Coordinates of C-alpha atoms and ligand atoms in Angstrom, one line a residue:
M214 CA 8.1 -30.3 -16.3
T215 CA 9.9 -34.2 -15.9
V216 CA 13.7 -33.4 -16.6
S217 CA 15.1 -37.6 -17.5
N218 CA 18.1 -37.8 -16.7
L219 CA 20.5 -39.1 -19.5
H220 CA 23.7 -40.3 -17.1
P221 CA 22.4 -41.3 -14.0
S222 CA 25.4 -41.2 -12.1
I223 CA 25.7 -37.7 -12.3
N224 CA 24.9 -36.2 -9.6
S225 CA 21.6 -33.8 -10.0
N226 CA 22.1 -32.2 -7.0
L227 CA 22.2 -28.8 -6.9
Y228 CA 24.3 -28.3 -4.1
A229 CA 26.9 -30.5 -6.2
A230 CA 26.5 -27.9 -8.8
L231 CA 27.2 -24.9 -6.6
R232 CA 30.0 -26.3 -5.1
A233 CA 31.8 -27.7 -8.0
A234 CA 32.0 -23.4 -9.1
F235 CA 33.3 -22.8 -5.9
P236 CA 36.3 -20.7 -6.6
A237 CA 40.3 -23.1 -6.2
D238 CA 41.2 -21.1 -3.2
L239 CA 39.1 -21.8 -0.8
D240 CA 39.7 -19.5 1.8
G241 CA 38.4 -16.2 -0.4
V242 CA 35.8 -14.5 1.3
A243 CA 32.4 -15.7 0.3
V244 CA 30.0 -13.7 1.8
E245 CA 30.7 -10.3 3.7
T246 CA 28.5 -8.8 6.3
D247 CA 26.7 -6.4 7.1
N248 CA 27.3 -6.1 10.7
G249 CA 31.2 -7.4 9.6
L250 CA 31.1 -10.9 9.8
F251 CA 33.5 -12.4 7.2
Y252 CA 32.6 -16.4 5.6
S253 CA 35.4 -18.1 3.2
W254 CA 34.0 -21.0 0.6
R255 CA 35.4 -23.4 3.5
D256 CA 33.2 -22.1 5.7
L257 CA 30.7 -22.7 3.4
E258 CA 31.3 -25.5 2.7
R259 CA 31.7 -26.7 6.4
A260 CA 29.4 -25.3 8.1
S261 CA 26.8 -26.4 5.8
A262 CA 28.3 -30.4 6.3
M263 CA 27.2 -29.9 9.8
L264 CA 23.9 -28.7 9.1
A265 CA 23.3 -31.7 6.2
N266 CA 25.0 -34.3 8.8
L267 CA 22.6 -33.0 11.9
L268 CA 19.8 -33.9 9.4
G269 CA 20.7 -37.2 8.4
S270 CA 21.1 -37.7 11.6
L271 CA 17.5 -36.8 12.8
E272 CA 16.0 -40.1 10.0
L273 CA 14.0 -38.0 8.0
P274 CA 12.1 -40.2 6.0
T275 CA 12.9 -39.7 2.6
G276 CA 11.6 -36.1 1.0
A277 CA 11.2 -35.2 3.8
R278 CA 10.2 -30.8 4.3
I279 CA 12.7 -29.3 6.6
A280 CA 10.5 -25.8 7.1
V281 CA 11.7 -22.5 8.2
Q282 CA 10.6 -19.6 8.5
V283 CA 13.6 -17.2 10.2
D284 CA 15.5 -13.7 9.6
K285 CA 17.7 -12.9 7.2
S286 CA 21.5 -14.5 7.2
V287 CA 24.2 -16.3 5.9
E288 CA 23.3 -19.0 9.2
A289 CA 20.1 -19.1 7.8
M290 CA 21.4 -19.3 3.1
L291 CA 23.3 -22.0 4.9
L292 CA 20.6 -24.5 6.5
Y293 CA 18.9 -24.2 2.8
L294 CA 22.1 -25.7 1.3
A295 CA 22.6 -28.2 3.7
T296 CA 18.8 -29.3 2.8
L297 CA 19.8 -29.4 -0.7
R298 CA 23.1 -31.8 0.0
A299 CA 21.3 -33.5 2.2
G300 CA 18.8 -34.9 -0.7
Y301 CA 15.6 -33.2 1.8
V302 CA 13.1 -30.6 0.4
F303 CA 13.4 -27.3 1.8
L304 CA 10.5 -25.4 2.5
P305 CA 11.0 -21.2 2.7
L306 CA 8.7 -19.2 4.6
N307 CA 8.3 -15.0 4.7
T308 CA 9.2 -13.9 8.3
A309 CA 6.0 -11.9 7.8
Y310 CA 3.2 -14.8 7.8
Q311 CA 1.6 -14.8 11.3
R312 CA 0.2 -17.6 13.6
A313 CA -3.2 -18.9 11.2
E314 CA -1.1 -18.4 8.1
I315 CA 1.8 -20.9 9.2
E316 CA -0.4 -23.4 10.4
Y317 CA -1.6 -23.6 7.5
F318 CA 1.6 -24.6 6.1
I319 CA 2.3 -26.8 8.8
D320 CA -0.4 -28.7 8.5
N321 CA -0.7 -28.2 4.3
A322 CA 3.0 -29.1 4.7
Q323 CA 3.2 -32.0 7.2
P324 CA 6.8 -30.8 7.3
S325 CA 9.9 -33.9 9.4
V326 CA 11.7 -30.4 10.8
V327 CA 10.8 -27.1 11.6
V328 CA 12.8 -24.0 11.9
C329 CA 11.6 -20.9 14.0
T330 CA 13.1 -18.2 15.9
T331 CA 13.5 -17.6 19.8
R332 CA 11.0 -15.2 20.2
N333 CA 8.2 -16.9 18.4
F334 CA 9.5 -20.6 19.5
G335 CA 6.6 -20.9 21.6
W336 CA 3.6 -20.2 19.5
V337 CA 5.3 -22.0 16.7
S338 CA 6.7 -25.1 18.7
K339 CA 3.1 -26.3 19.7
L340 CA 1.7 -25.6 16.6
S341 CA 4.0 -28.0 14.7
F342 CA 4.5 -30.8 17.5
T343 CA 0.4 -30.7 17.1
A344 CA 0.4 -31.4 13.5
G345 CA 3.3 -34.1 14.6
T346 CA 6.3 -32.6 13.7
G347 CA 9.5 -34.3 15.2
H348 CA 11.8 -31.8 15.9
V349 CA 11.6 -27.6 16.3
F350 CA 15.2 -26.1 16.1
T351 CA 15.9 -22.8 16.7
L352 CA 17.6 -19.7 14.8
D353 CA 18.1 -16.1 15.6
D354 CA 20.4 -13.8 13.1
D355 CA 22.6 -13.4 15.6
R356 CA 24.3 -17.0 15.1
S357 CA 22.7 -18.2 18.5
G358 CA 19.3 -20.7 18.3
S359 CA 19.4 -24.9 19.0
L360 CA 19.7 -25.8 15.6
L361 CA 23.4 -24.2 15.6
Q362 CA 24.5 -25.3 19.2
R363 CA 23.5 -29.2 17.7
A364 CA 24.8 -29.0 14.7
A365 CA 28.6 -28.0 16.5
H366 CA 29.0 -31.5 16.9
C367 CA 28.4 -33.3 14.4
S368 CA 31.5 -33.6 11.4
D369 CA 32.2 -30.6 8.6
Q370 CA 32.1 -33.9 6.1
H371 CA 29.4 -34.4 4.6
A372 CA 29.6 -36.1 1.1
V373 CA 26.5 -34.9 -1.4
V374 CA 23.0 -36.8 -1.3
H375 CA 23.0 -37.9 -4.5
S376 CA 20.0 -36.5 -6.6
Q377 CA 18.1 -37.3 -9.9
P378 CA 16.9 -33.7 -12.1
D379 CA 13.5 -34.3 -11.6
D380 CA 13.9 -35.0 -7.5
L381 CA 12.2 -32.4 -5.7
G382 CA 14.9 -30.1 -3.9
V383 CA 12.6 -27.2 -2.9
I384 CA 8.6 -26.1 -2.6
I385 CA 7.6 -22.5 -2.1
Y386 CA 4.6 -21.7 -1.5
T387 CA 1.9 -19.0 -3.2
S388 CA -1.5 -17.4 -3.2
G389 CA -4.3 -18.2 -4.8
T390 CA -7.0 -16.7 -5.8
T391 CA -9.6 -18.8 -4.1
G392 CA -7.3 -17.5 -1.0
R393 CA -5.3 -20.7 0.3
S394 CA -2.0 -21.2 -0.5
K395 CA 0.1 -23.9 -3.2
G396 CA 3.1 -25.5 -2.5
A397 CA 4.7 -25.4 -5.8
M398 CA 7.0 -28.3 -6.2
L399 CA 10.8 -27.0 -7.8
T400 CA 13.1 -29.4 -8.2
H401 CA 16.6 -30.1 -8.6
G402 CA 17.0 -29.7 -12.8
N403 CA 14.2 -27.3 -12.1
M404 CA 17.1 -25.0 -10.5
L405 CA 19.7 -25.3 -11.7
S406 CA 19.3 -25.1 -15.8
N407 CA 17.6 -22.1 -14.7
A408 CA 20.5 -21.4 -12.6
Q409 CA 23.1 -22.1 -16.0
V410 CA 20.9 -20.1 -18.1
L411 CA 21.6 -16.8 -15.8
K412 CA 24.7 -17.8 -15.2
D413 CA 25.4 -17.2 -19.3
Y414 CA 23.1 -14.9 -20.3
W415 CA 23.8 -12.1 -18.0
G416 CA 27.5 -13.1 -18.2
W417 CA 28.0 -13.6 -14.7
R418 CA 32.6 -13.0 -14.8
N419 CA 34.7 -15.8 -12.7
A420 CA 38.0 -14.7 -11.0
E421 CA 39.3 -14.8 -14.4
Q422 CA 37.4 -12.2 -16.3
G423 CA 37.8 -9.2 -12.8
G424 CA 35.5 -11.6 -10.3
D425 CA 31.5 -10.7 -9.8
V426 CA 30.4 -9.4 -6.4
L427 CA 26.8 -9.4 -5.9
I428 CA 24.8 -6.4 -3.2
H429 CA 22.4 -8.9 -1.8
A430 CA 19.5 -6.8 -0.8
L431 CA 16.8 -8.9 -1.6
P432 CA 14.8 -11.4 1.6
I433 CA 15.4 -15.2 1.0
F434 CA 12.2 -16.9 1.6
H435 CA 11.1 -16.2 -2.5
V436 CA 12.5 -17.0 -5.3
H437 CA 14.5 -13.8 -6.4
G438 CA 16.3 -13.5 -3.4
L439 CA 16.9 -17.2 -2.4
F440 CA 17.6 -18.1 -6.2
V441 CA 18.3 -15.8 -8.6
A442 CA 20.5 -13.8 -6.3
I443 CA 21.7 -16.3 -4.4
H444 CA 22.3 -19.4 -7.3
G445 CA 23.8 -16.6 -9.5
A446 CA 26.4 -15.6 -7.3
L447 CA 28.0 -19.4 -5.7
L448 CA 27.1 -20.8 -9.5
N449 CA 29.6 -18.2 -10.7
G450 CA 32.4 -18.2 -7.1
S451 CA 31.8 -14.4 -6.3
K452 CA 31.5 -12.7 -3.2
M453 CA 28.2 -11.9 -1.8
L454 CA 27.7 -8.6 0.1
W455 CA 24.9 -9.5 2.7
L456 CA 22.6 -6.6 3.6
S457 CA 20.4 -8.3 6.6
H458 CA 17.5 -6.0 5.1
F459 CA 17.4 -3.8 2.0
D460 CA 18.5 0.0 3.1
P461 CA 18.5 2.6 0.5
K462 CA 21.7 4.1 2.0
L463 CA 23.5 0.9 2.4
V464 CA 23.2 0.5 -1.2
P465 CA 25.7 3.5 -2.8
Q466 CA 28.3 3.0 -0.1
A467 CA 28.5 -0.9 -1.3
M468 CA 27.8 0.1 -5.2
R469 CA 31.6 0.4 -4.1
R470 CA 32.9 -2.9 -3.7
A471 CA 30.6 -4.0 -6.4
T472 CA 29.1 -5.2 -10.0
V473 CA 25.9 -6.8 -9.7
F474 CA 23.0 -5.2 -7.5
M475 CA 18.9 -7.3 -7.6
G476 CA 16.0 -5.0 -6.7
V477 CA 12.7 -4.9 -6.9
P478 CA 11.3 -1.6 -8.3
T479 CA 9.8 -0.5 -4.9
M480 CA 14.0 -1.1 -4.5
Y481 CA 15.1 1.2 -6.9
V482 CA 12.2 4.1 -6.6
R483 CA 13.7 4.5 -3.6
L484 CA 17.8 4.3 -4.0
L485 CA 16.5 7.2 -6.2
A486 CA 15.7 9.5 -4.0
E487 CA 19.0 9.1 -2.1
P488 CA 21.4 11.9 -2.5
S489 CA 24.1 9.3 -2.8
L490 CA 23.1 7.4 -5.7
N491 CA 25.4 9.1 -8.6
R492 CA 27.2 8.2 -11.5
E493 CA 30.4 7.9 -9.2
A494 CA 28.6 5.6 -6.5
A495 CA 27.6 3.6 -9.6
Q496 CA 30.8 3.5 -11.7
G497 CA 32.1 -0.3 -11.2
M498 CA 28.2 -2.4 -11.3
R499 CA 28.1 -3.7 -14.4
L500 CA 24.2 -4.5 -14.1
F501 CA 21.4 -3.9 -12.1
V502 CA 18.7 -6.2 -12.5
S503 CA 14.6 -5.8 -11.8
G504 CA 11.8 -8.1 -11.4
S505 CA 9.0 -9.8 -9.1
A506 CA 6.8 -6.6 -9.8
P507 CA 5.8 -4.0 -13.2
M508 CA 8.8 -1.2 -13.1
L509 CA 7.1 1.8 -13.5
I510 CA 9.0 3.3 -17.4
D511 CA 10.1 6.4 -15.7
T512 CA 11.9 4.6 -12.8
F513 CA 13.9 3.0 -15.4
D514 CA 14.8 6.1 -17.6
A515 CA 15.3 7.6 -14.3
W516 CA 17.5 5.2 -13.2
R517 CA 19.5 5.7 -16.8
A518 CA 19.5 9.1 -16.3
R519 CA 21.5 9.2 -12.4
T520 CA 23.4 6.5 -12.5
G521 CA 23.9 6.0 -16.5
H522 CA 23.1 2.4 -15.9
T523 CA 20.3 0.6 -18.3
I524 CA 18.6 -1.6 -16.0
L525 CA 17.8 -5.2 -17.1
E526 CA 14.3 -6.4 -16.3
R527 CA 13.3 -9.5 -16.1
Y528 CA 10.1 -11.7 -15.6
G529 CA 9.6 -15.3 -14.0
M530 CA 7.4 -16.8 -11.1
S531 CA 8.0 -19.0 -8.2
E532 CA 6.3 -21.8 -10.4
T533 CA 7.9 -21.8 -13.4
V534 CA 12.1 -19.2 -11.7
M535 CA 13.0 -17.4 -15.0
L536 CA 10.9 -16.3 -18.2
T537 CA 12.5 -13.9 -19.7
S538 CA 15.2 -12.0 -19.7
N539 CA 16.5 -8.2 -21.3
P540 CA 19.8 -8.7 -23.0
Y541 CA 22.6 -8.3 -21.1
F542 CA 24.8 -8.5 -24.5
A543 CA 24.6 -5.6 -26.9
V544 CA 23.9 -8.7 -29.5
H545 CA 21.2 -10.0 -28.1
G546 CA 19.4 -6.8 -28.5
E547 CA 18.6 -3.5 -26.4
R548 CA 17.0 -3.3 -23.5
R549 CA 13.7 -1.8 -24.1
G550 CA 11.9 -0.6 -20.8
G551 CA 7.8 -1.3 -20.4
T552 CA 9.3 -5.0 -21.7
V553 CA 10.2 -8.2 -20.2
G554 CA 12.4 -8.9 -21.7
L555 CA 13.2 -11.7 -24.8
P556 CA 12.9 -16.1 -23.2
L557 CA 15.2 -16.9 -22.1
P558 CA 17.2 -19.4 -24.3
G559 CA 15.8 -23.5 -23.5
V560 CA 12.1 -21.8 -22.9
S561 CA 9.3 -21.8 -24.7
V562 CA 6.7 -18.5 -24.4
R563 CA 3.6 -18.5 -26.7
V564 CA 0.7 -15.7 -26.3
C565 CA -2.9 -17.7 -26.0
D566 CA -6.3 -16.1 -26.2
D567 CA -8.8 -18.0 -24.5
A568 CA -10.0 -20.6 -26.5
G569 CA -6.1 -21.5 -26.3
A570 CA -5.5 -21.0 -29.5
S571 CA -1.7 -19.0 -30.2
V572 CA -3.1 -14.5 -30.7
P573 CA -1.2 -13.6 -33.9
V574 CA 2.3 -11.6 -33.4
G575 CA 1.7 -7.9 -31.0
S576 CA -1.3 -9.6 -29.8
I577 CA -3.0 -9.9 -26.2
G578 CA -3.4 -13.0 -24.5
G579 CA -2.7 -15.6 -21.6
I580 CA 1.1 -16.3 -21.1
E581 CA 2.0 -19.5 -21.1
V582 CA 5.2 -21.8 -21.2
K583 CA 7.4 -24.7 -21.5
G584 CA 11.2 -25.6 -20.6
P585 CA 13.1 -27.2 -18.3
N586 CA 12.9 -24.5 -15.3
V587 CA 8.7 -25.8 -14.9
F588 CA 7.8 -26.6 -11.7
K589 CA 6.6 -30.3 -11.0
G590 CA 3.3 -29.5 -9.7
Y591 CA 1.9 -28.5 -6.4
W592 CA 2.1 -30.1 -3.8
R593 CA -0.4 -32.8 -3.4
M594 CA -3.3 -30.8 -6.0
P595 CA -2.8 -32.6 -8.6
E596 CA -5.9 -31.9 -10.2
K597 CA -5.1 -28.4 -9.7
T598 CA -2.1 -28.3 -11.1
S599 CA -3.6 -30.2 -14.1
E600 CA -6.2 -27.2 -14.6
E601 CA -2.8 -24.8 -14.8
F602 CA -1.6 -27.0 -18.0
T603 CA -2.7 -26.5 -21.2
A604 CA -3.2 -30.5 -23.6
D605 CA 0.4 -29.8 -24.9
G606 CA 2.9 -29.1 -21.3
Y607 CA 2.3 -25.3 -21.5
F608 CA 1.9 -24.1 -18.2
R609 CA -0.7 -21.1 -17.7
T610 CA 1.6 -18.0 -16.2
G611 CA -2.5 -16.1 -15.3
D612 CA -0.3 -12.5 -16.7
V613 CA -1.9 -11.5 -19.5
G614 CA 0.3 -9.6 -21.8
K615 CA 2.1 -10.0 -25.6
I616 CA 4.8 -10.5 -27.4
D617 CA 6.5 -8.2 -31.2
A618 CA 7.5 -9.0 -33.9
Q619 CA 11.4 -9.2 -32.9
G620 CA 10.4 -11.1 -29.7
Y621 CA 9.8 -9.0 -26.0
V622 CA 7.3 -10.2 -23.9
T623 CA 5.1 -6.9 -22.4
I624 CA 3.4 -7.6 -19.9
V625 CA -0.1 -6.3 -19.8
G626 CA -2.0 -7.1 -17.3
R627 CA -2.9 -10.6 -15.2
S628 CA -6.4 -12.6 -15.2
K629 CA -5.5 -13.8 -11.4
D630 CA -6.9 -11.7 -9.9
L631 CA -3.6 -11.1 -7.7
I632 CA -2.2 -7.6 -6.3
I633 CA 1.5 -7.4 -6.6
S634 CA 3.3 -5.3 -3.3
G635 CA 6.9 -4.1 -3.7
G636 CA 7.0 -7.3 -4.9
Y637 CA 5.3 -9.1 -2.6
N638 CA 2.5 -10.8 -3.9
V639 CA -0.8 -11.1 -2.6
Y640 CA -4.1 -12.1 -2.8
P641 CA -7.9 -10.2 -2.9
A642 CA -9.3 -13.4 -1.8
E643 CA -7.9 -14.3 1.5
I644 CA -8.0 -11.1 2.7
E645 CA -11.6 -10.6 1.5
A646 CA -12.5 -13.4 3.2
C647 CA -10.8 -12.5 6.2
I648 CA -13.5 -8.8 6.6
N649 CA -16.3 -10.9 5.5
E650 CA -16.0 -13.1 9.0
M651 CA -16.2 -9.6 11.2
P652 CA -19.2 -8.6 13.0
G653 CA -21.2 -6.6 10.9
V654 CA -19.7 -7.1 7.4
A655 CA -22.0 -7.8 4.7
E656 CA -19.5 -8.2 2.1
S657 CA -16.1 -7.3 0.9
A658 CA -13.6 -6.3 -2.3
V659 CA -10.1 -5.7 -2.3
V660 CA -8.6 -4.2 -5.3
G661 CA -5.3 -3.2 -7.1
V662 CA -4.2 1.0 -7.1
P663 CA -1.3 2.5 -8.0
Q664 CA 0.7 4.1 -5.1
A665 CA 4.3 5.4 -5.8
D666 CA 6.0 3.7 -3.6
F667 CA 4.6 -0.4 -3.2
G668 CA 3.7 0.1 -6.8
E669 CA 0.4 -1.0 -6.3
V670 CA -1.2 -1.6 -3.0
G671 CA -4.8 -2.6 -2.0
V672 CA -7.8 -0.6 -1.3
A673 CA -10.4 -2.5 1.1
L674 CA -14.1 -1.0 0.1
V675 CA -16.2 -2.7 3.3
V676 CA -20.0 -3.3 2.7
A677 CA -22.1 -3.4 5.9
K678 CA -24.5 -5.5 6.8
P679 CA -28.0 -3.4 6.9
G680 CA -28.2 -1.6 10.9
C681 CA -24.2 -2.1 11.7
D682 CA -22.1 0.2 12.0
L683 CA -18.4 -0.2 10.7
N684 CA -15.1 2.1 11.3
P685 CA -12.5 1.3 8.8
L686 CA -9.3 1.6 11.2
V687 CA -11.2 -1.6 13.5
I688 CA -11.4 -3.6 9.9
I689 CA -7.3 -2.8 9.4
A690 CA -6.6 -3.4 13.1
A691 CA -8.4 -6.8 13.1
L692 CA -6.5 -7.7 9.6
K693 CA -3.5 -6.1 11.3
S694 CA -3.3 -9.5 14.1
T695 CA -4.3 -12.3 11.8
L696 CA -1.9 -11.3 8.6
A697 CA 1.5 -10.4 7.4
N698 CA 2.1 -6.5 7.5
F699 CA 2.5 -6.6 3.4
K700 CA -0.8 -8.2 2.4
I701 CA -3.0 -5.1 4.5
P702 CA -5.1 -2.8 3.1
K703 CA -3.2 0.5 2.9
Q704 CA -7.0 2.0 2.8
C705 CA -10.4 1.2 4.1
F706 CA -13.7 3.2 2.9
V707 CA -17.2 1.9 4.3
V708 CA -19.7 1.9 1.3
D709 CA -22.9 1.4 0.5
D710 CA -22.5 -1.6 -2.1
L711 CA -19.9 -3.1 -4.2
P712 CA -21.3 -2.6 -8.3
R713 CA -21.7 -5.4 -10.2
N714 CA -21.8 -6.9 -13.1
A715 CA -25.6 -8.8 -15.2
M716 CA -23.9 -12.4 -13.5
G717 CA -24.1 -10.7 -10.2
K718 CA -20.4 -10.1 -10.3
V719 CA -18.0 -7.7 -8.6
Q720 CA -16.4 -5.3 -11.1
K721 CA -13.1 -4.8 -9.8
G722 CA -12.0 -2.9 -13.0
L723 CA -14.7 -0.1 -11.9
L724 CA -13.3 -0.3 -8.1
R725 CA -10.2 0.1 -9.1
E726 CA -11.1 2.6 -12.2
Q727 CA -13.1 4.8 -9.5
Y728 CA -9.9 4.9 -6.1
S729 CA -7.1 4.7 -8.6
Q730 CA -6.4 8.5 -7.4
T731 CA -6.3 7.7 -4.1
F732 CA -3.2 7.9 -3.3
H733 CA -1.7 9.8 -6.0
G734 CA -4.1 13.0 -5.0
P735 CA -6.6 14.6 -7.8
Ligands
MCA190 C1 6.3 -4.2 3.5 N1 5.2 -3.4 3.7 C2 4.7 -3.7 2.7 C3 5.2 -4.4 2.4 N2 6.2 -4.6 2.8 N3 3.6 -2.9 2.7 C4 3.2 -3.9 1.1 N4 3.5 -3.9 0.7 C5 5.4 -4.3 -0.1 N5 6.2 -5.1 0.0 C6 4.4 -2.9 5.1 C7 5.0 -3.0 6.4 O1 5.0 -3.7 6.8 C8 5.0 -1.5 7.1 O2 3.9 -1.3 8.0 C9 5.0 -0.4 5.7 O3 4.8 -1.1 4.8 C10 5.9 0.0 5.2 O4 7.2 -1.1 5.8 P1 8.5 -0.8 5.5 O5 8.9 -0.2 6.7 O6 8.5 1.0 4.5 O7 9.1 -1.9 4.5 P2 10.4 -2.1 4.4 O8 11.0 -3.2 5.5 O9 11.6 -0.9 4.0 O10 9.7 -3.3 2.9 C11 10.1 -2.4 1.8 C12 10.9 -3.5 0.7 C13 10.4 -4.7 1.0 C14 12.6 -3.8 1.0 C15 10.1 -3.3 -1.0 O11 9.0 -5.2 0.5 C16 11.1 -6.2 0.3 O12 11.7 -7.0 0.8 N6 10.2 -6.6 -1.0 C17 11.1 -6.6 -1.8 C18 9.7 -8.7 -2.0 C19 10.9 -9.6 -2.6 O13 11.0 -10.1 -2.7 N7 9.3 -10.0 -3.4 C20 10.3 -10.9 -4.5 C21 9.0 -12.7 -4.8 P3 2.9 -1.3 9.2 O14 3.8 0.4 9.0 O15 2.3 -0.7 9.1 O16 4.1 -2.2 10.0 S1 10.1 -13.5 -5.4 C22 9.2 -13.3 -7.0 O17 8.1 -12.9 -7.3 C23 9.0 -13.9 -8.8 C24 9.5 -15.5 -8.6 C25 10.2 -13.1 -9.0 O18 9.5 -12.9 -10.4 O19 11.1 -12.3 -8.6
AMP191 P1 5.1 -15.1 -7.2 O1 3.9 -16.1 -7.4 O2 5.3 -14.3 -6.5 O3 6.5 -16.0 -7.6 O4 5.2 -13.6 -8.0 C1 5.0 -14.3 -10.2 C2 4.5 -12.9 -10.9 O5 5.0 -11.6 -10.4 C3 4.4 -13.1 -11.8 O6 3.2 -13.9 -12.8 C4 4.2 -12.0 -12.8 O7 2.7 -11.0 -12.5 C5 5.0 -11.1 -11.2 N1 5.6 -10.6 -11.8 C6 7.5 -11.6 -11.7 N2 8.7 -10.4 -12.5 C7 7.9 -9.9 -13.0 C8 8.5 -8.6 -13.8 N3 9.5 -8.4 -14.2 N4 7.7 -7.2 -14.4 C9 5.9 -7.8 -13.8 N5 5.4 -8.8 -13.7 C10 6.1 -9.6 -13.1

């Protein structure tokens, strides 16, 4: 999706917009961490300037990718801001990814700079230099590492690079149904337009309106934690209470000094199991946002009963940032559990049948979307990109849903073979490919089944080659050595065969049904 710049003299660099929203008093606290550190707005401005100057001094090519796999820290966020302001392309990588996964991303994205933890430096630097990366730095979550050492010598003054709305700012890798990840290319215009819409739609309050304080408990290598949460707070000049990882005991304590929380449904489920979550803890809160995975109506209801707050569920994708949201202001409508709300202002959402025709109100079909938030395409995959867009410019989400007469969108399933586990996407094709390569395996199928904590988890069904004996525990252990931990099926069964339809295709629907009680008892 191309956004034209009607005023080319205006700097559309996302950092410029975030910086313009910082409060006048730059000495105020912008981020307070759970290990007792305080960062002022001036610290964010100066430290991101130093990092941007370091990147600028490396004489990187235009559009250089800066690939980052580091533990959550404020400095990791500063590196993101620095990459934006220096005009390069940020490429965040899940900390759970293992060597083979990282190797693929580095080969595919060809980053000029890679930033990793000290503990991974040996193997990450080796495969990065082999792939042609010029610079590998380390960054740890205790403010140590070569990146900050080098940046310490750089000036803390930096003029934000001039960007057009259509300039690339971030590449986010999303897995694919064929098992190989695709890099979704997001522009400064995609991210800024979405952040501005959410600022108004969710009623972010600036200092004169009493101010908002965000509890930031999400990882910062995906859209939810990196964009929705961080952009939301910065674009409003709001303080963040920064948790290095999600801890259900710490969140109710933080609520007493905060107004906004964002989480995936697993976080809400875990918080409901925490006795210190009660009305009193939540009384100063203004907004609870859930997304990245479907929230069960039971969780939605239990949250309202326990805290007196109605969760606002919204829906988005790496390719599109946020698409729909339940209303914040009553004038826009009520928040309806089980739905993902209304299309955000400026976003067009339609539901179509297989032939591409819009279906009647309330009928089920494929969800297609269009708007300034929709990405530029998949990195170096022009054919894949054009396959996913309709002739009239709508992006096919792969989600299946319906829209009611009031415009509320409900997601009822997915046409893509995807498991969403605790807010992380797991593509069965990738796991099956790994299992199928193991000795003695004839074939396999991985399906998602309900589970109370993660919502949905993978179960692997594996068929042995004739005369071979397979041990499910050995299969799981072998997967753990190659794939990110959240992708590992939570159960593995060796079966005689897989059910197939007349076309010879594995009937995953039947398997899902058959194994649906695996974690729920009889
Ligand atoms: C951890 N494990 C998981 C998951 N997380 N397994 C399946 N799914 C998961 N999400 C594994 C661990 O490796 C461990 O395995 C075992 O499960 C128990 O882990 P636990 O300690 O309970 O997990 P945790 O470290 O507390 O993490 C749970 C979590 C985390 C906090 C819910 O998964 C998380 O931060 N989820 C949020 C993901 C997110 O930000 N998604 C947004 C994507 P073992 O014992 O074998 O080691 S952006 C997006 O989707 C779009 C655009 C959108 O709309 O937002
Ligand atoms: P990702 O590839 O990580 O960006 O994940 C995007 C997918 O997450 C979407 O295509 C949906 O299938 C799913 N998703 C995001 N938010 C929700 C939600 N509130 N309810 C149901 N599914 C969601």
